[in-house]
Coordinates of C-alpha atoms in Angstrom, one line a residue:
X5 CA 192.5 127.5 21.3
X6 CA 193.3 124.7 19.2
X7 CA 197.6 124.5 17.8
X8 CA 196.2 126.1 14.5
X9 CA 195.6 129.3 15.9
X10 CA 198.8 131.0 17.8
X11 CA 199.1 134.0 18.4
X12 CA 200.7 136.1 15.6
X13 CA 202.3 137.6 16.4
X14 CA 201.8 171.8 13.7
X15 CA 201.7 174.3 16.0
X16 CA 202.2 174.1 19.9
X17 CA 198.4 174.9 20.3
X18 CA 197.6 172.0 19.3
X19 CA 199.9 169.6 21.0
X20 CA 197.5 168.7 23.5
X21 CA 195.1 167.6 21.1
X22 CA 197.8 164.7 20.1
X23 CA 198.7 163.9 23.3
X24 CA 195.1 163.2 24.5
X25 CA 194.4 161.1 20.7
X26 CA 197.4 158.6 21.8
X27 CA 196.1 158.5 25.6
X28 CA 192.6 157.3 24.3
X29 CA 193.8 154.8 22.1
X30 CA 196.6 153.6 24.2
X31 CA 200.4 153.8 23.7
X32 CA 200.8 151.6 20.8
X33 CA 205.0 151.4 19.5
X34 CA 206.5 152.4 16.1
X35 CA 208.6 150.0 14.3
X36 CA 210.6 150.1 11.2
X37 CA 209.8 147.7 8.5
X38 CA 211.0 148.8 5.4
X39 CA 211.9 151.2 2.5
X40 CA 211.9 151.9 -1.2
X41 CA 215.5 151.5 -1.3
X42 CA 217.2 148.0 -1.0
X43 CA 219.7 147.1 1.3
X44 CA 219.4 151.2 2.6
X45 CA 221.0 152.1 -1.1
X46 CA 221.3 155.9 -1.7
X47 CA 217.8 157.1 -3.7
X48 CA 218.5 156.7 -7.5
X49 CA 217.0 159.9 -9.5
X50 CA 213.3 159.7 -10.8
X51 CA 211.9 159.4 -14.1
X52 CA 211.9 163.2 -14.6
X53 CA 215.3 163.3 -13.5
X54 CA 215.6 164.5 -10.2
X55 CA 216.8 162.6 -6.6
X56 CA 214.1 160.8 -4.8
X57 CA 212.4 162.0 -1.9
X58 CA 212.7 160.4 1.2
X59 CA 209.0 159.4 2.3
X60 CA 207.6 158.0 6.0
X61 CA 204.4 156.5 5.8
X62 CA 202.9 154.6 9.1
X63 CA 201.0 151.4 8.3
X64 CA 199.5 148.8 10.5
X65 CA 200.7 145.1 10.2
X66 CA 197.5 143.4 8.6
X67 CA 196.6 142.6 5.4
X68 CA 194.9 145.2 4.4
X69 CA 198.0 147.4 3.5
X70 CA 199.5 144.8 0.9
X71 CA 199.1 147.3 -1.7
X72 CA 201.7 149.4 -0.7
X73 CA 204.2 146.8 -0.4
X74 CA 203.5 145.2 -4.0
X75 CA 203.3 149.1 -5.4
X76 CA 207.0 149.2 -4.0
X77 CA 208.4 146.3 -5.5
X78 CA 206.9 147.4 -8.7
X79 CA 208.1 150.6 -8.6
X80 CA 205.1 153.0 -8.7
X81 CA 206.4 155.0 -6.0
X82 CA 209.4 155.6 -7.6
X83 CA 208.2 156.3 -10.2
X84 CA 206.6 159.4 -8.6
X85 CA 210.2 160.4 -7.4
X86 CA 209.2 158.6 -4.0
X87 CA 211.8 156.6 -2.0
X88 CA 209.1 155.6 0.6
X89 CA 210.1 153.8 4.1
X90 CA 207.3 151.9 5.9
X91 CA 207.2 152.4 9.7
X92 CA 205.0 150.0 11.4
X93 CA 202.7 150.4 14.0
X94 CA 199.7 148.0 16.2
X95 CA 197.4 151.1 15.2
X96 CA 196.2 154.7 14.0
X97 CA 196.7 156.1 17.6
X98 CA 200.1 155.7 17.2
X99 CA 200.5 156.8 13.4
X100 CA 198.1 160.1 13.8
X101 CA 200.6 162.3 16.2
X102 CA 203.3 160.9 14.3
X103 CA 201.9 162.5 11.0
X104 CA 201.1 165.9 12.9
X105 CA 204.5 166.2 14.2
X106 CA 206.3 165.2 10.7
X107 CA 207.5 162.3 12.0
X108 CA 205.5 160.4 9.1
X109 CA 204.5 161.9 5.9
X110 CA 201.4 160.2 5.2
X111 CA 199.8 157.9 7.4
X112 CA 197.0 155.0 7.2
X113 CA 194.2 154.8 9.8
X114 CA 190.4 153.7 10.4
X115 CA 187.9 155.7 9.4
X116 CA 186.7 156.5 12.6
X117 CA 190.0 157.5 14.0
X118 CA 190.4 160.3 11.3
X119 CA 186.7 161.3 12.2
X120 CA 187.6 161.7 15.9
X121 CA 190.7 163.8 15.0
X122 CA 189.1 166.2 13.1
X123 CA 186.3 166.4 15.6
X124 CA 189.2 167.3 17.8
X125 CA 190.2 170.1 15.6
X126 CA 193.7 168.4 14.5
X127 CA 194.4 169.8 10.8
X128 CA 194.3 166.3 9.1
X129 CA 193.6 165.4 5.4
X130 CA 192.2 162.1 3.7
X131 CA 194.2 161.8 0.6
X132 CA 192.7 158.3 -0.3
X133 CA 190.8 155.6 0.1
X134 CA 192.5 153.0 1.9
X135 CA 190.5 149.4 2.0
X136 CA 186.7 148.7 1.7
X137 CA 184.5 146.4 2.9
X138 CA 183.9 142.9 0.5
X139 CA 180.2 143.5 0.7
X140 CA 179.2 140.0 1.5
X141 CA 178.0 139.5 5.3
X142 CA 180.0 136.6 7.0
X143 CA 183.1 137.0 4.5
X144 CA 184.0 140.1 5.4
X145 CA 187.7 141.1 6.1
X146 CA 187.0 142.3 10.0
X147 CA 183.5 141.3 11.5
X148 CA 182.9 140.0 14.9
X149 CA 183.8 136.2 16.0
X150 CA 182.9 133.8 18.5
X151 CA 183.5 130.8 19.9
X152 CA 180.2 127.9 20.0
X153 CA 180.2 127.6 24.0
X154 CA 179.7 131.3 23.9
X155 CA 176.0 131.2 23.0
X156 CA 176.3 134.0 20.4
X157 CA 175.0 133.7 17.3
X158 CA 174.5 137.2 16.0
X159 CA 174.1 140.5 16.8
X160 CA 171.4 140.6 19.5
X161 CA 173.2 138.3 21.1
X162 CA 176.0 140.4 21.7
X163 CA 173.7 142.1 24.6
X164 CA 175.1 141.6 28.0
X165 CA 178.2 140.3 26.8
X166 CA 181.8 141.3 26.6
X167 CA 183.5 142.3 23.2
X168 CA 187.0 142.4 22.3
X169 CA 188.0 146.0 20.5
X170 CA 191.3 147.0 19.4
X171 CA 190.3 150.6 20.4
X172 CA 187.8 151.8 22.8
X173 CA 185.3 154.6 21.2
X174 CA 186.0 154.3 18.4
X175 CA 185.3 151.9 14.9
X176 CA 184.4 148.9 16.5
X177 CA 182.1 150.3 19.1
X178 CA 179.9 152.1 16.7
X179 CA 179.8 149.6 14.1
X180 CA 179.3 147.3 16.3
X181 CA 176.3 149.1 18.4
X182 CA 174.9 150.1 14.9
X183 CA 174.1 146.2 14.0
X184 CA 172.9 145.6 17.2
X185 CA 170.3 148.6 16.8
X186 CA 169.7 147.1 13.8
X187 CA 168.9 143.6 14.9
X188 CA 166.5 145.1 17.6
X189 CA 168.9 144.8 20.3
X190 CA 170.0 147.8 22.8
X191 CA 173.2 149.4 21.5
X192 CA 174.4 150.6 25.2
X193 CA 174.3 147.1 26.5
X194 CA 177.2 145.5 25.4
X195 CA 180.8 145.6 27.3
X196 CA 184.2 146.4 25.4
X197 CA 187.3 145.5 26.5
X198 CA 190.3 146.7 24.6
X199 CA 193.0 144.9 23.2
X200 CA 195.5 144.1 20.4
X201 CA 194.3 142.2 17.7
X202 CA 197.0 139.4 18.2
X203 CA 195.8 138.6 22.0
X204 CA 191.9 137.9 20.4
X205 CA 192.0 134.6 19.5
X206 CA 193.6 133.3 22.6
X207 CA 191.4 135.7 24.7
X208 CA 188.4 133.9 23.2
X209 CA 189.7 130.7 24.0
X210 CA 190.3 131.4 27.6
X211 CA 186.9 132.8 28.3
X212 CA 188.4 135.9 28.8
X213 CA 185.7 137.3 26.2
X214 CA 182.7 136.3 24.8
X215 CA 183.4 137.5 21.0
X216 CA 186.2 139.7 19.3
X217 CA 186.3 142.3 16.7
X218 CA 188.3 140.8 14.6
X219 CA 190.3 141.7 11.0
X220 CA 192.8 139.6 8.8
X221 CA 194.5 137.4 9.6
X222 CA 192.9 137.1 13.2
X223 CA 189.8 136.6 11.8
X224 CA 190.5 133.3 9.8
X225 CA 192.9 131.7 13.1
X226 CA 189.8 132.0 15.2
X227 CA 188.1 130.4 12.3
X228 CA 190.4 127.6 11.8
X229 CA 190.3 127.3 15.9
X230 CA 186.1 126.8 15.1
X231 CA 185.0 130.2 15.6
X232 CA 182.4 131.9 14.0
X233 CA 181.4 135.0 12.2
X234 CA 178.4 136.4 14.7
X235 CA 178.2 139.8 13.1
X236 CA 179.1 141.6 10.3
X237 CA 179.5 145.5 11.1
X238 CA 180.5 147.2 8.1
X239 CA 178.4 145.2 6.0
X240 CA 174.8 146.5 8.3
X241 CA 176.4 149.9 8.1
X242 CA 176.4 150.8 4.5
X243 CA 177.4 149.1 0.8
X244 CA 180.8 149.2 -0.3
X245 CA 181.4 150.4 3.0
X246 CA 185.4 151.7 3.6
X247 CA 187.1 151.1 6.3
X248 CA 190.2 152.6 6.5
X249 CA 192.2 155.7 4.5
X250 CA 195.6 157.3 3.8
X251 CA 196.6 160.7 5.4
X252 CA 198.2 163.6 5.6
X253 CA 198.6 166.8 7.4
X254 CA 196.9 169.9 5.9
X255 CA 200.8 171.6 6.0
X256 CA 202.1 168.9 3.7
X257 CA 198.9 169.2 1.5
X258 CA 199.6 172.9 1.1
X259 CA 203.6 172.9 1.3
X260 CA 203.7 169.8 -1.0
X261 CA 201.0 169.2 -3.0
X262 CA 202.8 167.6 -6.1
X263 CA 204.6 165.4 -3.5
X264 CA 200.8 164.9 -2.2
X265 CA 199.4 164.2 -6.2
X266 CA 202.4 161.8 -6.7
X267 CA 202.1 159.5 -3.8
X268 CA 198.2 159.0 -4.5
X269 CA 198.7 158.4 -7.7
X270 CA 201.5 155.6 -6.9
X271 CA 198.8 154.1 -4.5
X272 CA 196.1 154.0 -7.0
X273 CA 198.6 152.2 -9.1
X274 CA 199.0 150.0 -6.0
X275 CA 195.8 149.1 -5.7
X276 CA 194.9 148.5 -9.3
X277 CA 197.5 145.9 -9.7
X278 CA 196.5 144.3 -6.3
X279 CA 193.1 144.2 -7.7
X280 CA 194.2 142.2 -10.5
X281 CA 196.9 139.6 -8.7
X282 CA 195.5 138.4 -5.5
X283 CA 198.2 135.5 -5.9
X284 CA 200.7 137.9 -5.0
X285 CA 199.0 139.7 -2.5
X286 CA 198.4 136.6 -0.6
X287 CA 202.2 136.0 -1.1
X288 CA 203.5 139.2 0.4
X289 CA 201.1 139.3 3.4
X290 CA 203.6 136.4 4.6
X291 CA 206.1 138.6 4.9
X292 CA 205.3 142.1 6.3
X293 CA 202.4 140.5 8.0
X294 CA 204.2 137.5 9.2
X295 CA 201.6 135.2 8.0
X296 CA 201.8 131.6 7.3
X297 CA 202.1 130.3 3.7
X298 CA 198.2 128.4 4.7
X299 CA 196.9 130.9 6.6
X300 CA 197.6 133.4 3.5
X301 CA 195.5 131.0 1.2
X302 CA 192.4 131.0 3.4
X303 CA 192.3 134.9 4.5
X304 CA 189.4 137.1 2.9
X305 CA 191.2 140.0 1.0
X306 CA 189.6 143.6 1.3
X307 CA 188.5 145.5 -1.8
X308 CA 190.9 148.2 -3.1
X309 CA 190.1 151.2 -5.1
X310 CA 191.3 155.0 -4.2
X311 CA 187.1 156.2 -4.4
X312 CA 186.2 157.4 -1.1
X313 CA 182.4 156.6 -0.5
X314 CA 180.8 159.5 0.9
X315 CA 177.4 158.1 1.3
X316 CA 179.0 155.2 3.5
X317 CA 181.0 158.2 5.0
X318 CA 177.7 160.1 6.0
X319 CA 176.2 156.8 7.7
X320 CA 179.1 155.7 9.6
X321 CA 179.8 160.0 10.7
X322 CA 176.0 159.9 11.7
X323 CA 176.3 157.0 13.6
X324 CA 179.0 157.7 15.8
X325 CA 178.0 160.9 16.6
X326 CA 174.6 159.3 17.8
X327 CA 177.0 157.0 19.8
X328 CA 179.3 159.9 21.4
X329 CA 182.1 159.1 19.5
X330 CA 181.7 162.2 18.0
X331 CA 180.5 165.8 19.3
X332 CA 178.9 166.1 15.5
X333 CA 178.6 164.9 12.9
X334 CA 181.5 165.3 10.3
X335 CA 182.1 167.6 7.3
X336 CA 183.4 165.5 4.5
X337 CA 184.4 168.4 2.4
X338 CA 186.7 169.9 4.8
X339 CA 188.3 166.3 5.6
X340 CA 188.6 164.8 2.3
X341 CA 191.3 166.6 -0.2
X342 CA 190.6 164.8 -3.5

């Protein structure tokens, strides 16, 4: 690839259940990366009076979480008596035992991830919507890339050939198989092979695969390299399709539930006023996400609003348990707390 595109960087009972989550998405690290208070200052007392609470919440390094960091520089967490630390982490296999062993608070994952949990029987709880799809096919914030000598032009093409997933099973694969059914194409025929998101686009360019599953800012460097959007999976699966949503355990839900009501309401907040100034969005994702200042201007932002859409819930749930990712197919009323 071209110099444009480097490489970017509960109870005992169920401990098993954790332990096998992290084993089938691979052992992914945990690094700090920030907190409501500057310069590790001691919490200042909330608008109601009363000391902040210290808050954990495990992100993921892509772009998709800027919200959170311009709701923290505006103070919305605060405001909800929140003194929130950010603990980073390459993905939701990492952040999901984390948030069942208190570790984290709240957590961010992929939908699917949360869908496999519960199938699993771990006592989680979607709190919020966390990013959704842009709705236009080939603009998408994470859609499947190639390269031109690869031959691939779109879905069906993605038979017989080898795709690079962050996670096996999981929200690539059945997106993924679901717009190759849907081009005609046999669903069971395609090989993943699992890897970070920062070692796609110079995977691609060594051959090493065929096309990549790919989100912000990935996505654009394998653009810029002369890459190619080949598929667009969560745009075939349903409108105003959601990708990804913040967490919780059911103990915190039950124990805490204003703490719960107070951190939602700081990322609705968040996302409203990322909504309305992309400018800054852009800006910050140079600095958590470590993106350059003209990568920033070219990457497609995801849509942000705390509605969970069940209807794109029920067809992405229905899909991977037709896939095997799931034994069944999920109950959204005893996974979402709203």
């Amino acid at each position: 690839m071209s110099a444009r595109s480097p490489l970017i960087l509960e109870s005992n009972r169920r401990t098993f259940l954790v332990g096998a989550l992290v084993a089938g998405g691979g052992a992914l690290g945990l690094s700090a990366c920030g907190s409501g208070s500057p310069s590790g200052a001691p919490a200042e007392p909330s608008g109601s009076g009363g000391a902040l609470e210290s808050v954990t919440l495990g992100l993921i390094p892509i772009t998709d979480v800027a919200p959170v960091y311009l709701g923290l520089r505006q103070g919305y967490f605060r405001d909800a008596g929140i003194d929130l630390t950010v603990q980073m982490a390459q993905g939701g296999a990492a952040i999901l035992p984390a948030v069942m062993t208190g570790d984290f608070l709240f957590g961010y994952s992929n939908v699917v991830s949360l869908l496999i949990a519960a199938d699993k029987g771990l006592p989680i709880t979607v709190i919020s919507n966390g990013s959704s799809s842009t709705n236009t096919p080939g603009e998408d914030v994470t859609e499947v890339a190639a390269l031109p000598a690869s031959g691939i032009s779109g879905p069906l093409d993605l038979v017989g050939k080898t795709v690079a997933v962050n996670a096996l099973n999981n929200f690539a694969d059945v997106t993924i198989r679901n717009s190759v059914e849907r081009a005609g194409g046999d669903p069971d025929g395609i090989r993943f092979v699992e890897m970070p998101y920062p070692n796609m686009p110079a995977a691609l360019e060594r051959g090493d695969v065929d096309a990549a599953w790919t989100t912000e800012p990935f996505r654009t460097q394998i653009l810029e390299a002369g890459g190619r959007i080949v598929a667009s999976p969560m745009t075939d699966m349903a409108p105003d399709f959601d990708s990804a949503y913040y967490f919780t355990s059911r103990a915190t839900l039950e124990d805490r539930p204003e703490l719960v009501a107070g951190f939602r309401g700081a990322l609705a907040q968040s996302f409203a006023y990322a909504m309305e100034h992309e400018d800054e969005v852009r800006a910050i994702v140079q600095d958590y996400a470590k993106v350059t200042p003209e990568l920033a201007e070219t990457v497609v932002m995801s849509v942000w609003t705390p509605r969970i859409n069940r209807d794109a819930l029920a067809a992405l749930g229905g899909a991977a348990a037709t896939y095997g990712v799931l034994s069944k197919e999920p109950d959204a009323d005893a996974l979402i707390s709203e």
